[in-house]
Amino acid sequence: MRRYLAGRLLQALGVVVFVTTLTFVLIHLAPGDPIGQALQGPNVTEAVRNEWRAAYGLDRPLPEQYLRWVASAARGQFGYSFSQHRPVRDVLAESLPRTLLLSSIAILFSFGLGIGVGLLQAERPRGARDRWLGRVLLLLYSVPDFWLALMVLILFAYRLPLFPAGGLHDSVTYAYMSPTGQLLDRIKHLVLPVLTLTMLSTASIARYQRSALVAVLRTDWMRTALAKGLSWRQAVRQHAFRNALLPTITLFSLTVPTFAAGAIFVEMVFSWPGMGFNTVHAIAARDYPLVTSGVLVSSVIVVITALLADIAVAAADPRVRLS
Amino acid sequence: MTPPLLEIDNLRTWFYTDSGVARSVDGVSMRVDAGETLGVVGESGCGKSVTALSILRLIRAPGRIEPGSAIRFEGKDLLTLAEADIRHVRGNRIAMVFQEPMTALNPVFTVGDQIAEVARIHTDMSRKEAAAKAVEMLRLVGIPDPERRATEYPHQLSGGMRQRIVIAMALVMNPALLIADEPTTALDVTIQAQILELLADLTRRLGTSILLITHDLGVVAENCTRVIVMYAGEVVEEATTSDLFRHAHHPYTEGLLGAMPRVGGHAERLATIPGTVPAPTNWPAGCRFRERCEYAWERCEQEHPPLYQIGEGHVSRCHLAVEPERRANRHVPIAAQVGAGAA
Ligand SMILES: Nc1ncnc2c1ncn2[C@@H]1O[C@H](COP(=O)(O)OP(=O)(O)O)[C@@H](O)[C@H]1O
Ligand SMILES: [Mg+2]
């Protein structure tokens, strides 16, 4: 078990290093640079820009810049954001909690819903309930992500203006609300992004849970459970479910990156100023420090979550735990 | 005369598969008396397990127990009981031990919990009392250090141990009938003997009747008072064990006896019955054993043999009962002739 953990940790570290290095290289290779983007005025000569480039060390060879960046990132110094004119650390401290809030609620909902729907389907495989739920899931599953997000926006923010179209809270009236009013306003702003993100992932989780359960229903020990005198429903919920949950925890570790990616464009569509939103804007501004640090922090979180999920699987399965 | 504990009457369990209707159990009748151990033998695919599962109504789609079948137990027809009532029978009045101890236990629960669960289902014992009961059962089936073993998971135990666990689970409620479906087939020979001895000892002490399914006539000889021989979804012979071993009537039974390794026997090749059990979707007309039989004649092709009474408590599904002179006319069975089946 200890050796397994050490191995996984090393692997996780490798992923983080790879992803951040790749990001660093790609964003530097992209045409343009932060100075060019920030100092665009016709009165600024190239000589002035070069001065600034030298001041920020952007004129050094790429490997050197990379090593410098690694050295300071390792000390927790993420540099200064060119586009937002404040320390990257401040930008991250503000946007990370927003993304975590959005995606953790969506993860909670989609796993709760997905597992529940999968169970309802598997209780009577090929029954009417299973078939209907299966059709709905298939529809959700095959709809393009982007289209779904836009549809949600159009339907529930414009056609039926039930919820705000975007943002964290109401930009005008928020400051004048009572604490309860502010909370409600924030919740209202969360609904559509959470709904979209949840719809996007529930289908695959439910399909996965259903097939894991159905596979388990045919096992000998399910027959033993019935022969003991349990009802079908009890046997499914007490015996099969517990076993079929194991692959679903694994699925969790696999879907964390998907959530991270999904969060990016949901944040874009619903103008949710989180990590994804900020990173996309930072890329456009060639804000090297913000892009690389944002990717570094996100990849660390994704990798840690996946690692925790793997440990959870190991802890939940006695065959793994005790070997 | 007291009525039998279990009486199966014309049981037909059919599976509606894509390749046709599999008549896996096709009109089986048998009885188990209180306190006796009845053996059921037959090659793989003869319908033994399906019969066992039918008793507790554990047959799942596409399988179905056909109308006209009846299974009487303790004065009730199990086939017409309400779902809640058959659950009260399962694990409580009739318990089962399955063939595969490796897969019969749920891998994510401790064995103690799995044994205790039976008590929790059928009594109002508290969690703690049920756990104590589980330990007591583990001790009963001869598992050393039962307190510790109760907290272990199936994968931590050997096959023989697991089968003891399954037996412990089956005996928690002190059932009237134990159905043991090839309980030792998956185990080493030495462990086999231990498990069978354990079963015999416990059930004798508890007064449990056993329906012992096996394909090993040696197991029958040592454990059973009476035997049913099944072939192709039917009972083909029924007799007391001593009768069967001394005066087997059905050619299939003769074949099974001939295929039996004998203690102290020379290392001759065991006689085997040529051919295989036909597919249940397509039972042959007439006698279902005909193509593998050394005595078969025209009648066997045309007329499905009924169960002939050939002695006190001895029946056989073979026309030899009415034309015994045909026994002199032995020949090579169709299944063994050149060009038939395996060429
Ligand atoms: N669920 C099922 N679906 C289709 N056919 C089945 C099913 N279960 C059993 N059978 C068929 O019924 C026949 C008898 O099986 P079984 O009772 O398991 O034989 P055995 O005597 O070896 O225990 C076999 O031919 C098997 O293929
Ligand atoms: Mg069998």
XYZ file of C-alpha atoms and ligand atoms in Angstrom:
694
model
C 0.000 0.000 0.000
C 2.776 2.435 0.921
C 4.719 1.615 -2.188
C 1.565 2.006 -4.269
C 0.974 5.455 -2.790
C 4.547 6.540 -3.395
C 4.252 5.412 -6.996
C 0.988 7.253 -7.544
C 2.411 10.404 -5.948
C 5.405 10.321 -8.234
C 3.126 9.812 -11.213
C 1.000 12.787 -10.110
C 4.086 14.959 -9.821
C 5.108 13.910 -13.308
C 1.737 14.926 -14.714
C 1.931 18.356 -13.094
C 5.444 18.970 -14.364
C 4.511 17.847 -17.858
C 1.337 19.923 -18.089
C 2.894 23.114 -16.768
C 5.996 22.768 -18.910
C 3.875 22.209 -21.972
C 1.748 25.239 -21.141
C 4.830 27.341 -20.549
C 6.368 26.397 -23.854
C 3.160 26.754 -25.867
C 2.186 30.127 -24.501
C 5.686 31.463 -25.119
C 5.709 30.079 -28.634
C 2.393 31.721 -29.437
C 2.817 34.889 -31.485
C 2.884 38.110 -29.470
C 3.914 38.668 -25.892
C 2.543 40.484 -22.818
C 4.481 43.679 -23.510
C 3.281 43.852 -27.077
C -0.293 43.403 -25.848
C -0.007 45.893 -22.993
C 1.945 48.613 -24.790
C 0.170 48.847 -28.118
C -0.111 52.623 -28.476
C 1.284 54.260 -31.641
C 3.467 56.481 -29.470
C 5.369 53.545 -28.005
C 8.443 52.643 -29.987
C 9.792 49.150 -30.293
C 12.877 50.312 -28.354
C 10.705 51.158 -25.342
C 8.981 47.794 -25.551
C 12.337 46.053 -25.666
C 13.380 47.937 -22.583
C 10.379 46.611 -20.757
C 10.992 43.138 -22.113
C 14.499 43.276 -20.699
C 13.172 44.554 -17.385
C 10.872 41.516 -17.101
C 13.514 39.123 -18.362
C 11.452 38.324 -21.455
C 14.513 38.761 -23.669
C 16.311 35.784 -22.111
C 16.463 32.385 -23.779
C 13.346 30.290 -23.125
C 15.095 27.611 -20.997
C 16.445 30.280 -18.691
C 13.048 31.901 -18.349
C 11.595 28.517 -17.614
C 14.108 27.740 -14.887
C 13.561 31.136 -13.307
C 9.845 30.587 -13.352
C 10.167 27.129 -11.788
C 12.477 28.492 -9.105
C 10.100 31.241 -8.070
C 6.957 29.107 -8.395
C 8.604 26.574 -6.099
C 8.960 29.361 -3.533
C 5.280 30.220 -3.967
C 5.972 33.354 -5.978
C 3.770 33.495 -9.033
C 4.750 36.920 -10.302
C 2.729 39.859 -11.509
C -0.207 39.727 -13.860
C 0.348 41.980 -16.868
C -3.296 42.155 -17.813
C -4.839 42.585 -14.384
C -2.092 44.760 -12.940
C -1.881 42.980 -9.638
C -0.018 39.988 -8.220
C -0.989 36.665 -9.782
C -1.406 35.303 -6.273
C -4.245 37.805 -5.682
C -5.950 36.868 -8.930
C -5.780 33.169 -8.064
C -6.888 33.700 -4.474
C -9.980 35.393 -5.823
C -10.888 33.138 -8.736
C -9.956 29.703 -7.403
C -12.669 29.611 -4.706
C -15.253 30.607 -7.313
C -14.331 27.721 -9.580
C -14.136 25.289 -6.688
C -17.589 26.372 -5.554
C -19.105 25.956 -9.001
C -17.489 22.639 -9.829
C -17.849 21.009 -6.434
C -21.578 21.719 -6.397
C -21.840 20.390 -9.942
C -19.781 17.300 -9.064
C -21.946 16.643 -6.021
C -25.136 16.958 -8.039
C -23.996 14.958 -11.016
C -22.643 12.082 -8.955
C -25.679 12.072 -6.678
C -28.003 12.189 -9.658
C -25.953 9.864 -11.847
C -25.618 7.181 -9.191
C -29.279 7.471 -8.275
C -30.472 7.236 -11.865
C -28.132 4.319 -12.548
C -29.566 2.491 -9.558
C -33.155 3.162 -10.609
C -32.342 1.822 -14.061
C -30.476 -1.242 -12.908
C -33.122 -2.389 -10.468
C -35.174 -3.614 -13.409
C -32.808 -3.823 -16.356
C -34.679 -3.417 -19.647
C -37.835 -2.507 -17.764
C -39.917 0.511 -18.768
C -38.196 2.792 -16.283
C -34.752 1.705 -17.447
C -35.641 2.304 -21.084
C -37.078 5.766 -20.549
C -34.230 6.967 -18.390
C -31.817 5.438 -20.883
C -33.323 7.486 -23.722
C -33.090 10.730 -21.772
C -29.491 9.977 -20.848
C -28.568 9.125 -24.401
C -29.997 12.429 -25.551
C -28.046 14.378 -22.932
C -24.965 12.355 -23.704
C -25.002 13.030 -27.405
C -25.822 16.734 -27.264
C -22.714 18.871 -27.989
C -21.492 20.557 -24.795
C -21.364 24.021 -26.175
C -24.787 23.848 -27.729
C -26.278 22.654 -24.456
C -24.733 25.540 -22.522
C -26.037 28.075 -25.022
C -29.481 26.483 -25.046
C -29.657 26.683 -21.276
C -28.623 30.301 -21.466
C -31.136 31.182 -24.150
C -33.981 29.254 -22.562
C -33.641 30.194 -18.916
C -32.051 33.608 -19.111
C -33.678 35.159 -22.177
C -36.800 33.328 -23.342
C -37.885 32.586 -19.790
C -35.901 35.102 -17.801
C -35.906 33.070 -14.608
C -32.214 33.371 -13.879
C -29.499 35.954 -14.568
C -27.442 35.385 -17.694
C -24.094 35.539 -16.000
C -21.742 36.959 -13.428
C -21.203 36.237 -9.767
C -23.959 38.464 -8.521
C -26.020 41.416 -9.639
C -23.528 44.121 -10.552
C -25.768 47.046 -9.638
C -28.040 46.148 -6.743
C -25.890 43.578 -4.900
C -24.251 46.142 -2.625
C -27.625 47.360 -1.401
C -29.052 43.945 -0.497
C -29.557 42.442 2.946
C -27.228 39.513 3.778
C -30.014 37.031 2.982
C -30.750 38.872 -0.228
C -27.097 38.693 -1.189
C -26.990 34.972 -0.524
C -30.111 34.418 -2.626
C -28.675 36.545 -5.412
C -25.481 34.485 -5.433
C -27.450 31.245 -5.497
C -29.536 32.555 -8.385
C -26.365 33.272 -10.317
C -25.067 29.775 -9.604
C -28.122 27.934 -10.909
C -27.522 27.994 -14.658
C -23.781 27.224 -14.642
C -24.301 24.422 -12.142
C -27.256 23.078 -14.105
C -25.256 23.019 -17.328
C -22.195 21.433 -15.814
C -24.359 18.842 -14.030
C -26.285 17.924 -17.167
C -23.052 17.504 -19.053
C -21.633 14.893 -16.714
C -24.658 13.160 -15.177
C -25.380 11.140 -18.285
C -22.018 9.427 -18.441
C -21.978 8.775 -14.701
C -25.455 7.247 -14.779
C -24.605 5.062 -17.754
C -21.459 3.916 -16.025
C -23.225 3.222 -12.732
C -25.988 1.328 -14.478
C -23.641 -0.957 -16.342
C -21.500 -1.534 -13.248
C -24.639 -2.549 -11.357
C -26.035 -4.709 -14.124
C -22.734 -6.572 -14.345
C -22.840 -7.217 -10.636
C -26.461 -8.430 -10.637
C -25.421 -11.637 -12.383
C -22.809 -12.643 -9.843
C -23.053 -15.730 -7.696
C -23.050 -13.730 -4.513
C -26.165 -11.870 -5.623
C -27.834 -15.267 -5.901
C -26.518 -16.080 -2.423
C -28.011 -12.828 -1.130
C -31.404 -13.768 -2.564
C -31.139 -17.323 -1.241
C -30.655 -15.874 2.239
C -34.098 -14.299 2.065
C -33.346 -10.734 0.982
C -35.795 -9.139 -1.412
C -34.513 -8.205 -4.848
C -34.520 -4.554 -3.948
C -32.633 -5.147 -0.698
C -30.112 -7.345 -2.469
C -29.556 -4.681 -5.123
C -29.294 -1.826 -2.646
C -27.261 -3.559 0.035
C -25.103 -6.017 -1.861
C -24.840 -4.977 -5.501
C -24.746 -1.247 -4.895
C -21.807 -1.391 -2.522
C -19.794 -3.341 -5.080
C -20.825 -1.262 -8.042
C -19.863 1.908 -6.215
C -16.189 0.970 -6.460
C -15.877 1.503 -10.207
C -17.857 4.714 -9.807
C -15.297 6.125 -7.401
C -12.693 5.317 -10.015
C -14.850 7.116 -12.535
C -14.711 10.100 -10.207
C -10.960 10.289 -10.512
C -11.331 10.036 -14.281
C -13.944 12.774 -14.548
C -12.177 15.394 -12.469
C -10.213 16.637 -15.501
C -13.446 16.619 -17.503
C -15.038 18.825 -14.877
C -12.075 21.138 -14.974
C -12.376 21.419 -18.752
C -16.167 21.700 -18.619
C -15.864 24.428 -16.044
C -13.759 26.482 -18.447
C -16.379 26.962 -21.091
C -19.298 27.045 -18.682
C -17.463 29.908 -16.996
C -17.033 31.550 -20.383
C -20.660 31.159 -21.436
C -22.010 32.348 -18.088
C -19.274 34.959 -17.470
C -18.341 33.305 -14.216
C -15.023 34.950 -13.262
C -13.292 31.796 -12.052
C -10.067 30.064 -13.026
C -11.264 29.070 -16.466
C -12.602 32.496 -17.309
C -9.434 34.182 -16.081
C -7.124 31.760 -17.831
C -8.847 32.194 -21.172
C -8.612 35.953 -20.901
C -5.019 35.681 -19.744
C -4.178 33.599 -22.807
C -5.638 36.260 -25.072
C -3.536 38.894 -23.298
C -0.436 36.650 -23.440
C -0.274 37.137 -19.689
C 2.454 34.516 -19.221
C 2.607 34.499 -15.421
C -1.152 34.249 -14.987
C -1.548 31.497 -17.605
C 1.256 29.305 -16.343
C 0.427 29.760 -12.683
C -3.270 29.209 -13.330
C -2.509 25.963 -15.159
C -0.067 24.919 -12.443
C -2.601 25.405 -9.666
C -5.434 23.736 -11.621
C -3.333 20.733 -12.533
C -2.184 20.288 -8.942
C -5.799 20.327 -7.778
C -6.947 17.908 -10.476
C -4.111 15.527 -9.747
C -4.640 15.622 -5.995
C -8.358 15.014 -6.351
C -7.759 12.077 -8.643
C -5.205 10.713 -6.201
C -7.640 11.031 -3.318
C -10.265 9.198 -5.348
C -7.826 6.374 -6.007
C -7.037 6.151 -2.326
C -10.760 6.114 -1.605
C -11.215 3.167 -3.965
C -8.374 1.344 -2.286
C -9.865 2.049 1.110
C -13.343 0.933 0.081
C -12.273 -2.321 -1.539
C -10.967 -4.811 1.003
C -9.268 -6.790 -1.759
C -7.064 -3.790 -2.520
C -6.824 -2.415 0.996
C -5.485 -5.589 2.512
C -3.064 -6.584 -0.198
C -47.137 -42.430 7.143
C -45.907 -38.862 7.550
C -45.950 -36.745 4.403
C -42.531 -36.021 2.859
C -40.754 -32.817 3.852
C -40.395 -31.731 0.249
C -42.347 -32.999 -2.690
C -41.594 -31.865 -6.206
C -44.359 -32.715 -8.621
C -43.910 -32.492 -12.386
C -41.522 -29.554 -12.233
C -40.860 -27.968 -15.579
C -38.437 -25.036 -15.734
C -37.902 -23.678 -19.204
C -35.648 -20.915 -20.480
C -36.938 -18.812 -23.337
C -33.611 -18.100 -25.021
C -32.788 -16.633 -28.410
C -31.866 -20.068 -29.698
C -35.194 -21.577 -28.688
C -36.926 -22.851 -25.586
C -34.471 -24.712 -23.346
C -36.511 -27.320 -21.486
C -33.796 -27.655 -18.843
C -36.056 -29.292 -16.284
C -38.816 -31.147 -17.992
C -41.253 -32.888 -15.689
C -39.182 -33.786 -12.648
C -40.798 -35.313 -9.566
C -39.019 -36.269 -6.368
C -39.456 -36.192 -2.638
C -37.187 -35.650 0.341
C -38.221 -37.210 3.641
C -37.548 -35.662 6.998
C -34.012 -36.376 8.174
C -32.833 -38.123 5.019
C -30.065 -37.246 2.611
C -31.223 -37.608 -0.951
C -28.583 -37.714 -3.653
C -29.183 -36.272 -7.119
C -26.637 -37.328 -9.730
C -26.155 -36.743 -13.409
C -23.639 -35.267 -15.785
C -23.205 -31.555 -16.195
C -26.151 -29.980 -18.005
C -28.789 -32.473 -16.905
C -30.796 -29.856 -15.004
C -29.681 -30.491 -11.425
C -28.884 -26.885 -10.558
C -31.971 -25.564 -12.271
C -34.059 -27.990 -10.205
C -32.366 -26.759 -7.023
C -32.862 -23.099 -7.895
C -36.491 -23.748 -8.839
C -37.236 -25.025 -5.344
C -36.459 -21.592 -3.897
C -37.862 -19.800 -6.946
C -34.479 -18.298 -7.742
C -34.943 -18.782 -11.474
C -34.564 -15.503 -13.309
C -35.646 -14.366 -16.739
C -35.557 -15.731 -19.380
C -36.302 -18.761 -17.216
C -39.794 -19.645 -16.063
C -41.363 -22.348 -13.957
C -44.202 -23.611 -16.130
C -47.806 -23.851 -14.912
C -48.693 -27.331 -13.719
C -45.545 -27.649 -11.643
C -45.873 -27.954 -7.875
C -43.330 -27.916 -5.060
C -44.858 -28.767 -1.697
C -42.891 -28.052 1.444
C -44.167 -28.102 5.024
C -47.744 -28.078 3.803
C -47.385 -25.170 1.353
C -46.937 -25.008 -2.408
C -43.805 -22.903 -2.743
C -44.721 -22.012 -6.302
C -47.909 -20.205 -5.338
C -46.590 -18.463 -2.229
C -46.568 -14.689 -2.153
C -43.147 -13.109 -2.694
C -42.877 -12.123 0.986
C -43.706 -15.680 2.060
C -41.152 -17.387 -0.176
C -38.557 -15.004 1.247
C -39.480 -16.299 4.657
C -38.647 -19.814 3.428
C -35.344 -18.860 1.792
C -32.400 -19.042 4.160
C -34.764 -19.854 6.991
C -36.564 -23.146 6.321
C -34.612 -24.097 3.199
C -31.010 -23.032 2.811
C -28.601 -23.496 -0.060
C -24.920 -24.233 -0.417
C -23.578 -23.493 -3.860
C -20.854 -25.078 -5.912
C -18.426 -22.184 -6.112
C -17.257 -21.036 -2.690
C -14.919 -18.590 -4.418
C -17.713 -16.507 -5.839
C -20.659 -17.265 -3.564
C -19.607 -14.662 -1.006
C -19.770 -10.915 -1.462
C -16.171 -9.661 -1.657
C -16.775 -6.359 0.118
C -18.401 -7.606 3.325
C -16.702 -9.465 6.146
C -17.685 -13.103 6.466
C -19.011 -12.386 9.953
C -21.382 -9.763 8.551
C -22.530 -12.096 5.807
C -23.394 -14.834 8.275
C -24.990 -12.397 10.691
C -27.123 -11.008 7.899
C -29.150 -14.221 7.762
C -30.069 -13.869 11.421
C -30.890 -10.203 10.912
C -33.233 -11.038 8.043
C -35.180 -13.755 9.795
C -35.122 -12.755 13.473
C -35.283 -9.480 15.348
C -31.788 -9.983 16.771
C -29.781 -6.839 17.350
C -26.649 -6.215 15.355
C -24.583 -7.337 18.327
C -26.526 -10.549 18.947
C -26.324 -11.412 15.260
C -22.561 -10.850 15.284
C -22.268 -13.180 18.281
C -24.393 -15.721 16.437
C -22.037 -15.500 13.462
C -19.056 -16.272 15.678
C -20.944 -19.181 17.194
C -21.689 -20.539 13.708
C -18.056 -20.189 12.682
C -17.057 -22.210 15.719
C -19.717 -24.794 14.860
C -18.288 -25.357 11.377
C -14.838 -25.832 12.858
C -13.142 -22.569 11.972
C -10.303 -21.869 14.379
C -10.117 -18.462 16.055
C -13.677 -17.562 14.975
C -13.690 -14.077 16.546
C -10.835 -12.999 14.330
C -12.044 -14.860 11.244
C -15.416 -13.137 11.500
C -13.745 -9.824 10.740
C -11.995 -11.121 7.641
C -13.038 -10.820 4.028
C -13.684 -13.771 1.711
C -10.512 -13.263 -0.305
C -8.447 -13.801 2.839
C -9.744 -17.357 3.210
C -9.003 -20.581 1.359
C -11.627 -22.357 -0.744
C -12.311 -24.939 1.953
C -12.697 -22.228 4.581
C -15.076 -20.311 2.387
C -17.208 -23.358 1.878
C -17.352 -23.725 5.659
C -18.490 -20.101 5.816
C -21.211 -20.809 3.272
C -22.307 -23.828 5.297
C -22.307 -21.731 8.477
C -24.471 -19.195 6.667
C -26.861 -21.902 5.532
C -27.289 -23.379 8.995
C -27.829 -20.156 10.981
C -31.593 -20.582 11.078
C -31.426 -24.337 11.553
C -33.352 -25.022 8.332
C -35.434 -28.124 7.763
C -33.841 -28.681 4.358
C -30.397 -27.957 3.057
C -29.851 -27.971 -0.694
C -26.179 -28.563 -1.415
C -25.419 -28.094 -5.107
C -22.093 -29.821 -5.784
C -20.686 -28.400 -2.548
C -17.261 -29.965 -2.997
C -16.737 -30.038 -6.742
C -14.509 -26.959 -6.694
C -12.350 -28.188 -3.803
C -9.249 -30.352 -3.372
C -9.902 -34.018 -2.745
C -8.779 -33.953 0.888
C -10.836 -30.847 1.608
C -13.821 -32.456 -0.158
C -13.889 -35.272 2.346
C -13.646 -32.882 5.280
C -16.482 -30.707 4.027
C -18.753 -33.695 3.387
C -17.987 -35.088 6.810
C -18.789 -31.721 8.350
C -22.083 -31.543 6.493
C -23.043 -35.061 7.507
C -22.099 -34.480 11.127
C -23.898 -31.155 11.488
C -27.066 -32.167 9.757
C -27.238 -35.376 11.772
C -26.981 -33.345 14.956
C -29.476 -30.730 13.808
C -31.831 -33.198 12.123
C -31.600 -31.378 8.782
C -32.611 -33.120 5.570
C -30.250 -32.705 2.654
C -30.741 -32.625 -1.076
C -27.198 -33.405 -2.152
C -26.502 -32.670 -5.789
C -23.344 -34.150 -7.241
C -21.952 -35.732 -10.352
C -19.841 -38.057 -8.228
C -21.424 -41.396 -7.372
C -18.703 -41.924 -4.768
C -20.118 -38.990 -2.819
C -23.575 -40.537 -3.090
C -22.360 -43.902 -1.859
C -20.954 -42.394 1.295
C -23.616 -39.862 2.143
C -27.012 -40.745 0.774
C -29.739 -43.171 1.652
C -31.573 -42.686 -1.611
C -30.553 -41.545 -5.080
C -32.213 -39.844 -8.027
C -30.426 -40.085 -11.357
C -31.191 -37.210 -13.709
C -30.623 -37.125 -17.429
C -31.638 -34.493 -19.975
C -34.016 -32.661 -17.677
C -35.727 -35.796 -16.407
C -35.492 -38.312 -13.606
C -34.310 -41.526 -15.234
C -33.839 -43.717 -12.184
C -34.643 -43.619 -8.514
C -33.588 -46.195 -5.929
C -32.087 -46.664 -2.505
C -28.330 -46.262 -2.633
C -27.652 -49.936 -2.023
C -30.176 -50.963 -4.701
C -28.682 -48.577 -7.182
C -25.159 -49.800 -6.676
C -26.146 -53.464 -6.785
C -28.973 -53.500 -9.326
C -28.692 -50.376 -11.443
C -31.370 -50.622 -14.100
C -31.060 -47.663 -16.456
C -28.208 -47.903 -18.995
C -27.276 -44.324 -18.115
C -26.842 -45.290 -14.464
C -24.791 -48.277 -15.573
C -22.641 -45.917 -17.565
C -22.154 -43.587 -14.588
C -21.205 -46.553 -12.399
C -18.769 -47.768 -15.031
C -17.156 -44.349 -15.104
C -16.625 -44.401 -11.362
C -13.048 -44.786 -10.119
C -12.882 -47.626 -7.618
C -10.750 -47.679 -4.524
C -8.039 -50.269 -5.094
C -9.050 -50.601 -8.712
C -6.343 -51.141 -11.270
C -5.158 -48.337 -13.403
C -7.379 -49.367 -16.304
C -8.933 -46.642 -18.307
C -12.270 -45.625 -16.862
C -15.180 -46.487 -19.036
C -16.871 -43.297 -20.173
C -20.278 -42.839 -21.693
C -19.774 -41.967 -25.375
C -21.222 -38.680 -26.618
C -22.566 -35.768 -24.591
C -25.811 -34.573 -23.065
C -27.918 -33.104 -25.894
C -28.866 -29.406 -25.847
C -31.996 -28.662 -23.792
C -33.452 -26.665 -26.673
C -33.617 -29.822 -28.694
C -34.245 -32.974 -26.666
C -34.380 -36.020 -28.944
C -37.790 -37.620 -29.459
C -38.284 -41.037 -27.906
C -35.688 -41.925 -25.296
C -33.349 -38.984 -24.709
C -30.452 -41.321 -23.952
C -30.963 -43.462 -27.016
C -27.989 -42.307 -29.078
C -25.575 -43.004 -26.244
C -27.171 -46.288 -25.197
C -25.686 -49.755 -25.760
C -29.096 -51.426 -25.833
C -31.273 -48.972 -27.797
C -33.700 -50.473 -30.301
C -36.580 -49.248 -32.483
C -38.989 -48.755 -29.604
C -36.553 -46.308 -27.994
C -36.727 -44.140 -31.092
C -40.506 -44.022 -31.233
C -41.702 -44.103 -27.674
C -40.630 -41.797 -24.871
C -40.211 -44.207 -21.940
C -42.296 -43.570 -18.824
C -40.931 -44.204 -15.337
C -41.428 -47.958 -14.915
C -41.770 -49.371 -11.432
C -39.182 -52.133 -11.247
C -39.049 -52.832 -7.537
C -39.900 -51.513 -4.101
C -38.954 -47.820 -4.266
C -37.081 -48.418 -7.497
C -38.152 -46.815 -10.793
C -36.402 -46.531 -14.150
C -37.175 -44.627 -17.352
C -36.109 -47.436 -19.690
C -38.038 -49.821 -21.942
C -35.762 -52.612 -20.712
C -38.175 -52.781 -17.796
C -40.766 -54.317 -20.115
C -38.430 -55.986 -22.629
C -35.645 -57.272 -20.354
C -34.469 -59.781 -22.999
C -33.071 -56.832 -24.987
C -30.253 -56.577 -22.442
C -28.577 -59.509 -24.197
C -28.397 -57.446 -27.361
C -25.537 -55.072 -26.599
C -24.124 -52.987 -29.416
C -21.995 -49.953 -30.056
C -24.087 -46.824 -29.390
C -24.800 -44.452 -32.280
C -22.795 -41.706 -30.557
C -19.699 -43.919 -30.595
C -19.999 -45.126 -34.188
C -17.500 -43.933 -36.730
C -18.604 -40.669 -38.302
C -20.985 -39.806 -35.481
C -20.342 -36.684 -33.452
C -16.610 -36.347 -32.833
C -14.956 -37.698 -35.953
N -30.162 -18.868 -17.285
C -30.174 -19.825 -18.218
N -30.483 -19.529 -19.485
C -30.483 -20.475 -20.447
N -30.219 -21.768 -20.235
C -29.910 -22.135 -18.981
C -29.861 -21.185 -17.912
N -29.519 -21.833 -16.777
C -29.352 -23.120 -17.133
N -29.590 -23.314 -18.445
C -29.480 -24.572 -19.193
O -30.145 -25.573 -18.499
C -29.445 -26.795 -18.622
C -29.297 -27.421 -17.267
O -28.422 -26.642 -16.506
P -28.021 -27.018 -15.010
O -29.231 -27.240 -14.202
O -27.105 -25.929 -14.539
O -27.208 -28.354 -15.183
P -26.435 -29.183 -14.075
O -27.101 -30.506 -14.039
O -25.038 -29.284 -14.569
O -26.520 -28.444 -12.780
C -28.113 -26.487 -19.266
O -28.137 -26.947 -20.586
C -28.029 -24.999 -19.241
O -27.416 -24.518 -20.395
Mg -24.916 -27.532 -11.696
